[in-house]
Amino acid sequence: MRAIIFGAPGSGKGTYASRLQAKLGINVIVMGDMFRELMKQDTELGKKVKGYVEKGLLVPDDIVIETLKQRLSELPKDNGFIMDGFPRTIEQAKSLQALTSIDVILQLDVPDWIIIERLSSRRVCHNCGTIYNIRFLKPKVEGICDKCGGQLYQRPDDTPEVIAKRLQVYKEQTAPILQHFKEQDIPFVVSTATALETPPEIIVEKIMVELKNLKLI
Ligand code: ADP
Ligand code: ZN
């Protein structure tokens, strides 16, 4: 299965993709994590990327596409993937489809008020990237990852100003991709959030049922 998990920042892409990864053994390609790795390095590229991410802006398409190509070349061919955080522009979508075909879009439809609540209380493990929420998805021990014992931290772009910018960028530059994919008759699995605290397992179960119906898993 070659899937894109698609939604606004804070819509739960990473949370659901990691659970689908555990259940299906499928590779998940997380664009944001790749950039966070690059930003840790004291290189020209790392500094350049940081300039965009810290402001809530999109990294330029040429850098994004190059980073993705490199990652795809490391993956075993024909094993499938779920992409999280890519594509985010029409240009990126077209580049992706020149490289590979897409079987399904997993669309997460989440109202802004839920996004803002979730992102402002999100925490991430420094070590393994697992996502928590200090209000709705707490670790067993405060500040510590359940899975690996790593320290949890708040992403510097999860501040109110940067969250607002990321949502604006999503609406202007990323959401139009949905129409682009619809015109190509790619199947959609849509998950609409109506409450803050729906457990991720319930949403993941629903997605799995629809993927089975589509005979993709
Ligand atoms: P979220 O989905 O919560 O906004 P991500 O971890 O996916 O966060 O991305 C963090 C930041 O990395 C984005 O705000 C953006 O600056 C950059 N980024 C990630 N993916 C892309 C992409 N496909 N194109 C451009 N910039 C990207
Ligand atoms: Zn961890």
Coordinates of N, CA, C and O in Angstrom, one line a residue, residues 14-15 18 21 28 30 33 36-37 40 123-132 139 144-153:
G14 N 0.9 12.0 12.6 CA 2.0 11.2 13.2 C 1.5 10.2 14.2 O 2.0 9.0 14.2
T15 N 0.5 10.5 14.9 CA -0.1 9.6 16.0 C -0.7 8.4 15.3 O -0.5 7.3 15.7
S18 N 2.0 6.2 13.2 CA 2.9 5.3 14.0 C 2.1 4.1 14.4 O 2.7 3.0 14.5
Q21 N 1.8 1.8 11.5 CA 3.1 1.2 11.2 C 3.2 0.0 12.1 O 3.6 -1.1 11.7
V28 N 6.9 4.2 7.5 CA 6.3 5.5 7.5 C 7.4 6.5 7.2 O 8.5 6.5 7.8
V30 N 8.3 10.3 7.5 CA 7.9 11.5 8.2 C 8.8 12.6 7.8 O 9.9 12.7 8.3
D33 N 10.2 14.9 10.6 CA 11.3 14.3 11.4 C 12.6 14.4 10.6 O 13.7 14.6 11.2
R36 N 13.8 17.8 11.2 CA 14.3 18.0 12.6 C 15.7 17.4 12.7 O 16.6 17.9 13.4
E37 N 15.9 16.2 12.0 CA 17.3 15.6 12.0 C 18.3 16.6 11.3 O 19.4 16.8 11.8
K40 N 19.4 19.5 13.4 CA 20.4 19.2 14.5 C 21.8 19.3 14.1 O 22.7 19.5 14.8
R123 N 3.5 16.9 23.4 CA 4.9 16.7 23.8 C 5.5 15.6 22.9 O 4.7 14.7 22.6
V124 N 6.8 15.6 22.7 CA 7.4 14.6 21.8 C 8.6 14.0 22.5 O 9.3 14.7 23.2
C125 N 8.8 12.7 22.3 CA 10.0 12.1 22.9 C 11.3 12.5 22.1 O 11.3 12.3 20.8
H126 N 12.3 13.0 22.8 CA 13.5 13.4 22.2 C 14.2 12.2 21.5 O 14.9 12.4 20.4
N127 N 14.0 11.1 22.0 CA 14.8 9.9 21.6 C 14.1 9.1 20.5 O 14.7 8.9 19.4
C128 N 12.8 8.8 20.6 CA 12.1 7.9 19.6 C 11.0 8.6 18.9 O 10.4 8.1 17.9
G129 N 10.7 9.9 19.2 CA 9.7 10.6 18.4 C 8.2 10.3 18.8 O 7.3 10.9 18.2
T130 N 8.0 9.4 19.7 CA 6.6 9.2 20.1 C 5.9 10.4 20.6 O 6.5 11.3 21.3
I131 N 4.6 10.6 20.2 CA 3.9 11.8 20.4 C 3.0 11.6 21.6 O 2.2 10.6 21.7
Y132 N 3.0 12.5 22.6 CA 2.1 12.5 23.7 C 1.3 13.8 23.8 O 1.6 14.7 23.0
P139 N 1.8 10.5 29.2 CA 2.7 9.4 29.5 C 2.4 8.9 30.9 O 1.8 9.6 31.7
I144 N 8.4 11.7 30.8 CA 9.2 10.5 30.3 C 8.4 9.7 29.3 O 7.2 9.4 29.5
C145 N 9.1 9.2 28.3 CA 8.5 8.4 27.3 C 8.2 7.0 27.8 O 9.1 6.3 28.4
D146 N 6.9 6.5 27.6 CA 6.6 5.2 28.0 C 7.4 4.1 27.3 O 7.7 3.1 27.9
K147 N 7.7 4.4 26.1 CA 8.3 3.3 25.2 C 9.8 3.2 25.5 O 10.3 2.1 25.5
C148 N 10.5 4.3 25.6 CA 12.0 4.2 25.7 C 12.6 4.9 26.9 O 13.8 4.9 27.0
G149 N 11.8 5.6 27.7 CA 12.4 6.3 28.8 C 13.0 7.6 28.5 O 13.6 8.3 29.4
G150 N 12.9 8.0 27.2 CA 13.5 9.3 26.8 C 12.8 10.5 27.4 O 11.6 10.4 27.9
Q151 N 13.4 11.7 27.3 CA 12.8 12.9 27.8 C 11.8 13.4 26.8 O 12.1 13.4 25.6
L152 N 10.7 13.9 27.3 CA 9.7 14.6 26.4 C 10.0 16.1 26.3 O 10.4 16.7 27.3
Y153 N 9.7 16.6 25.2 CA 9.9 18.1 25.0 C 8.8 18.7 24.2 O 8.1 18.0 23.5

